[in-house]
Amino acid sequence: KAVDAGNRNVLVTERGVSFGYNNLVTDFRALPIMRAFGYPVIFDATHSVQMPGGKVTGGDRRMAPVLARAAVAAGCDGIFLEAHPNPDRAKSDAANQLPLRAIKPLLETLREIHEVVS
């Protein structure tokens, strides 16, 4: 719709898909498929670890860096991460957010992976 309206400034995002067991699952084959559309692909690492269901959506933030590394190795163009100084106290998506102190070392690792696969 955005392209049909004349907007060429488009990013497409992989965020995982619901596949039973109250987990979002990422199929990394989607990244090169999405890139074939001709737009940059952004991987949402923290949304992808959500566990929908119940009154509050759960998640497993420990897996966000793992998925981010896999996405960069698979050729995504960018990573989206939610971070908070104290993730357990975040008002939204607390179970998925990474501690702010973990972001710089993760980004350094992601840059190294990107340099190897590019």
GROMACS .gro file of C-alpha atoms in nm:
model
  118
    1LYS     CA    1   0.000   0.000   0.000
    2ALA     CA    2   0.282   0.240   0.085
    3VAL     CA    3   0.453   0.178  -0.249
    4ASP     CA    4   0.124   0.205  -0.439
    5ALA     CA    5   0.076   0.547  -0.277
    6GLY     CA    6   0.415   0.657  -0.415
    7ASN     CA    7   0.631   0.602  -0.110
    8ARG     CA    8   0.960   0.429  -0.193
    9ASN     CA    9   1.099   0.476   0.160
   10VAL     CA   10   0.989   0.136   0.286
   11LEU     CA   11   1.141  -0.099   0.540
   12VAL     CA   12   0.999  -0.448   0.588
   13THR     CA   13   1.017  -0.612   0.926
   14GLU     CA   14   1.037  -0.971   1.042
   15ARG     CA   15   0.891  -1.008   1.390
   16GLY     CA   16   0.815  -1.378   1.423
   17VAL     CA   17   0.487  -1.555   1.367
   18SER     CA   18   0.255  -1.734   1.608
   19PHE     CA   19   0.299  -2.107   1.569
   20GLY     CA   20   0.131  -2.280   1.861
   21TYR     CA   21   0.263  -2.334   2.210
   22ASN     CA   22   0.226  -1.960   2.280
   23ASN     CA   23   0.559  -1.878   2.116
   24LEU     CA   24   0.653  -1.658   1.826
   25VAL     CA   25   0.880  -1.837   1.581
   26THR     CA   26   1.116  -1.685   1.325
   27ASP     CA   27   1.182  -1.863   0.999
   28PHE     CA   28   1.510  -1.710   0.883
   29ARG     CA   29   1.435  -1.812   0.524
   30ALA     CA   30   1.196  -1.515   0.530
   31LEU     CA   31   1.483  -1.264   0.540
   32PRO     CA   32   1.626  -1.327   0.192
   33ILE     CA   33   1.273  -1.375   0.056
   34MET     CA   34   1.174  -1.034   0.194
   35ARG     CA   35   1.497  -0.875   0.063
   36ALA     CA   36   1.401  -0.992  -0.287
   37PHE     CA   37   1.117  -0.736  -0.274
   38GLY     CA   38   1.386  -0.469  -0.305
   39TYR     CA   39   1.351  -0.303   0.036
   40PRO     CA   40   1.570  -0.319   0.347
   41VAL     CA   41   1.473  -0.589   0.597
   42ILE     CA   42   1.473  -0.512   0.968
   43PHE     CA   43   1.464  -0.790   1.225
   44ASP     CA   44   1.276  -0.716   1.546
   45ALA     CA   45   1.474  -0.930   1.790
   46THR     CA   46   1.283  -0.844   2.106
   47HIS     CA   47   0.934  -0.885   1.958
   48SER     CA   48   1.040  -1.220   1.815
   49VAL     CA   49   1.090  -1.368   2.162
   50GLN     CA   50   0.735  -1.295   2.277
   51MET     CA   51   0.515  -1.564   2.424
   52PRO     CA   52   0.161  -1.437   2.363
   53GLY     CA   53  -0.124  -1.540   2.587
   54GLY     CA   54  -0.271  -1.461   2.923
   55LYS     CA   55  -0.325  -1.114   3.064
   56VAL     CA   56   0.034  -1.006   2.996
   57THR     CA   57   0.245  -1.120   2.702
   58GLY     CA   58   0.546  -1.310   2.826
   59GLY     CA   59   0.878  -1.358   2.659
   60ASP     CA   60   1.233  -1.477   2.697
   61ARG     CA   61   1.479  -1.190   2.659
   62ARG     CA   62   1.772  -1.432   2.682
   63MET     CA   63   1.692  -1.544   2.328
   64ALA     CA   64   1.682  -1.195   2.169
   65PRO     CA   65   2.063  -1.171   2.125
   66VAL     CA   66   2.070  -1.524   1.981
   67LEU     CA   67   1.803  -1.438   1.725
   68ALA     CA   68   1.968  -1.103   1.646
   69ARG     CA   69   2.298  -1.277   1.571
   70ALA     CA   70   2.120  -1.530   1.350
   71ALA     CA   71   1.934  -1.254   1.164
   72VAL     CA   72   2.253  -1.060   1.091
   73ALA     CA   73   2.424  -1.380   0.974
   74ALA     CA   74   2.123  -1.444   0.747
   75GLY     CA   75   2.164  -1.100   0.588
   76CYS     CA   76   1.912  -0.864   0.743
   77ASP     CA   77   1.976  -0.493   0.694
   78GLY     CA   78   1.905  -0.379   1.048
   79ILE     CA   79   1.804  -0.486   1.396
   80PHE     CA   80   1.531  -0.346   1.618
   81LEU     CA   81   1.579  -0.394   1.993
   82GLU     CA   82   1.381  -0.276   2.292
   83ALA     CA   83   1.596  -0.188   2.592
   84HIS     CA   84   1.534  -0.052   2.940
   85PRO     CA   85   1.761   0.032   3.234
   86ASN     CA   86   1.556  -0.213   3.443
   87PRO     CA   87   1.358  -0.435   3.202
   88ASP     CA   88   1.150  -0.605   3.469
   89ARG     CA   89   1.006  -0.264   3.561
   90ALA     CA   90   0.927  -0.159   3.203
   91LYS     CA   91   0.563  -0.065   3.150
   92SER     CA   92   0.544  -0.253   2.820
   93ASP     CA   93   0.699  -0.579   2.700
   94ALA     CA   94   0.905  -0.616   3.017
   95ALA     CA   95   0.979  -0.985   2.958
   96ASN     CA   96   1.128  -0.913   2.615
   97GLN     CA   97   1.335  -0.602   2.675
   98LEU     CA   98   1.709  -0.622   2.709
   99PRO     CA   99   1.900  -0.445   2.984
  100LEU     CA  100   2.035  -0.118   2.848
  101ARG     CA  101   2.387  -0.216   2.959
  102ALA     CA  102   2.374  -0.519   2.724
  103ILE     CA  103   2.311  -0.319   2.406
  104LYS     CA  104   2.661  -0.186   2.328
  105PRO     CA  105   2.835  -0.527   2.351
  106LEU     CA  106   2.557  -0.687   2.147
  107LEU     CA  107   2.583  -0.422   1.875
  108GLU     CA  108   2.960  -0.471   1.863
  109THR     CA  109   2.909  -0.845   1.811
  110LEU     CA  110   2.644  -0.783   1.546
  111ARG     CA  111   2.879  -0.549   1.360
  112GLU     CA  112   3.151  -0.817   1.364
  113ILE     CA  113   2.909  -1.076   1.225
  114HIS     CA  114   2.794  -0.832   0.958
  115GLU     CA  115   3.154  -0.768   0.851
  116VAL     CA  116   3.217  -1.142   0.815
  117VAL     CA  117   2.906  -1.220   0.611
  118SER     CA  118   2.910  -0.908   0.391
   0.00000   0.00000   0.00000
